[in-house]
Amino acid sequence: MYWEKYSYEKIKHKVFEALSNNTNYNTEKVLGLPGTLLDSEVFYDDAPFLKDAPFLSTLIANPNHIGVHTLGDKHEDFFKGTHEIEKDLIKICAEEIFGAEPQSYDGYVASGGTEANIEALWIYRNFYLQEYKADLNDIAVIYSADTHYSIPKAVNLLGVKGIEINVDEKTREINLKDLELILHDVLLAGYKYFIVNVNMSTTMFGSVDDINKIIDLLDLFHLNYKIHIDGAYGGFIFPFTNTENPFTFKNKAISSFSIDGHKMLQAPYGTGIFLIRKDFLKYVCTNEAGYVKGKDYTLCGSRSGANAVCVWMILRIHGSIGWSVKMHQLVDRANSICERLNDMGVKYFRHRDLNIVTIDANFMSGDLARKYHLVPDNHEEKPNWYKIVVMPHVKQGIIDKFLSELKDEQQNRIK
Ligand SMILES: *Cc1c(COP(=O)(O)O)cnc(C)c1O
């Protein structure tokens, strides 16, 4: 995995160059588009700092990235300058982070992990409907109980069957015995086509499903299946901290990924990235999108080019080496929390390659959890877990304060 680090000067130059290759609402004759610059009363474009602010300048120029630009020349060309930046971003993610061969994938910057997950399941549902003349009732989506709620949301929207599998209590991975038993049942019940969501880190625990064992089991049953990897949370950390990352396009059984820029990457909201092998997007082509050159293959339609530019800027300012260092620092900080919890005898869940520490609620008071804004696994009943997410703002000082209060609670408990 390698992509070059650029200086801020170079990034600035590239973004302004891209903007100059876009259609400019101010200086060109643009009569047909329902888009324009951002409102000039609020976003005045003669602010002197803008010449040093490539992201804000892109925001104000307001390029629309509607459609998918990895599909070749058959797309809108009003904003081809910043489309090229999005293509470089998708290339870094697909080829460098997830090991794809050049030209073997498509992708776009979606509104978030939710959209990217829905897009994936929508594609595979239509794939089975079109290629196998499947009936909606033949298709089942399989996912673990710790899976993000966007997957059941997609199941609900798409009118297919959702099948939740228990997790192993120790590893929080999808429980393979339970999966095996349920596969027996669903085959008997007549389901023929399977869409399997595999978590490259869950949101609550940072647990990672065992992709290879899942594939072995699906193959043992000779199932017709497609695998989507939900890396909305883990996509920008796990491949950097796990040196033998099995979640790549080199694994033929994996067809797509969701990865959120607006979580680990610290990009603004609206930056979920969807990646899929070539020749799959056609199953969600909306032919009725007559006014869009090249049609539309996304769920969202119009989307801001500034989002793509911003994610690209973040990846480029760090380079692959810088990003890897940054992610290791978070994991190290999570390690030190775990060591202290071990000393105190506090029970928790932690995946060694992730920056989430999920504490057993029996070992801490709700008051302490609220004071430090730990997030509970549910808000209705008594929580079972509270999680710490070691993001860049979670500094050692505040960790130390929290741990010392937690220690006081443990000592009072023993007394
Ligand atoms: C956050 C998250 C999502 C949903 O992402 P949004 O960007 O909030 O739409 C999906 N899956 C996982 C694992 C997540 O952590």
Coordinates of N, CA and C and ligand atoms in Angstrom, one line a residue, residues 111-117 146-151 153 197 199-204 230-234 258-263 269-272 356 387, ligand 1:
S111 N -23.3 9.9 0.4 CA -23.6 10.7 1.6 C -23.1 10.2 2.9
G112 N -22.8 8.9 2.9 CA -22.3 8.3 4.2 C -22.3 6.8 4.0
G113 N -22.0 6.1 5.2 CA -22.0 4.6 5.2 C -23.4 4.1 4.9
T114 N -24.4 4.8 5.4 CA -25.8 4.3 5.2 C -26.1 4.2 3.7
E115 N -25.8 5.3 3.0 CA -26.1 5.2 1.6 C -25.2 4.1 0.9
A116 N -24.0 4.1 1.2 CA -23.1 3.1 0.6 C -23.6 1.7 0.9
N117 N -24.0 1.4 2.1 CA -24.6 0.1 2.4 C -25.8 -0.2 1.6
D146 N -24.5 -7.5 15.8 CA -23.8 -6.2 16.1 C -23.7 -5.3 14.9
T147 N -24.3 -5.7 13.8 CA -24.2 -4.9 12.6 C -24.9 -3.6 12.7
H148 N -24.4 -2.6 12.0 CA -25.0 -1.3 12.0 C -26.4 -1.3 11.5
Y149 N -27.2 -0.4 12.1 CA -28.7 -0.4 11.7 C -29.0 -0.1 10.3
S150 N -28.0 0.5 9.6 CA -28.3 0.8 8.2 C -28.5 -0.5 7.3
I151 N -28.0 -1.6 7.8 CA -28.3 -2.9 7.0 C -29.8 -3.3 7.2
K153 N -32.1 -1.3 7.8 CA -32.8 -0.2 7.1 C -32.9 -0.6 5.6
N197 N -23.5 -9.4 4.7 CA -22.8 -8.2 5.1 C -21.8 -8.7 6.2
N199 N -18.7 -7.4 8.7 CA -18.2 -6.1 9.3 C -16.7 -6.1 9.4
M200 N -16.1 -5.0 8.8 CA -14.7 -4.8 9.1 C -14.7 -3.7 10.1
S201 N -15.2 -4.1 11.2 CA -15.4 -3.4 12.5 C -16.8 -2.9 12.6
T202 N -17.4 -3.4 13.7 CA -18.7 -2.9 14.1 C -18.5 -1.5 14.8
T203 N -19.7 -0.8 14.9 CA -19.7 0.5 15.4 C -19.5 0.5 17.0
M204 N -20.2 -0.4 17.6 CA -20.2 -0.4 19.1 C -19.0 -1.0 19.7
D230 N -18.8 -4.0 5.3 CA -19.1 -2.7 5.9 C -17.9 -2.2 6.7
G231 N -17.2 -1.4 6.0 CA -16.0 -0.8 6.6 C -16.2 0.7 6.9
A232 N -17.5 1.1 7.1 CA -17.9 2.5 7.3 C -17.1 3.0 8.5
Y233 N -17.0 2.2 9.6 CA -16.2 2.6 10.7 C -14.7 2.2 10.5
G234 N -14.4 1.0 10.2 CA -13.0 0.5 10.2 C -12.2 0.7 9.0
S258 N -18.0 -0.4 1.9 CA -18.3 1.0 2.4 C -17.3 1.5 3.3
I259 N -16.8 2.7 3.1 CA -15.8 3.3 4.1 C -16.2 4.7 4.3
D260 N -16.3 5.1 5.5 CA -16.7 6.5 5.8 C -15.5 7.5 6.0
G261 N -15.5 8.5 5.1 CA -14.5 9.6 5.3 C -14.8 10.4 6.6
H262 N -16.1 10.5 6.9 CA -16.4 11.4 8.1 C -16.4 10.7 9.4
K263 N -15.7 9.5 9.5 CA -15.4 9.0 10.8 C -13.9 9.1 11.1
Y269 N -19.1 15.7 7.3 CA -20.2 14.8 7.0 C -20.6 14.9 5.5
G270 N -21.0 13.7 5.0 CA -21.4 13.6 3.6 C -20.3 13.0 2.8
T271 N -19.4 12.2 3.5 CA -18.3 11.6 2.8 C -18.1 10.1 3.0
G272 N -19.2 9.4 2.7 CA -19.1 7.9 2.7 C -18.6 7.5 1.3
I356 N -11.5 1.3 19.6 CA -12.7 1.3 20.4 C -12.5 0.4 21.7
K387 N -19.1 2.7 25.5 CA -17.8 2.6 24.7 C -17.0 3.9 24.7
Ligands
LIG1 C1 -21.4 4.8 11.0 C2 -21.6 3.5 10.4 C3 -22.5 3.3 9.3 C4 -23.4 4.3 8.8 O1 -22.7 5.4 8.4 P1 -23.3 6.9 8.3 O2 -22.1 7.5 7.7 O3 -23.7 7.4 9.6 O4 -24.4 6.8 7.3 C5 -22.6 2.0 8.8 N1 -21.8 1.0 9.3 C6 -21.0 1.2 10.3 C7 -20.2 0.0 10.8 C8 -20.8 2.4 10.9 O5 -19.9 2.5 11.9

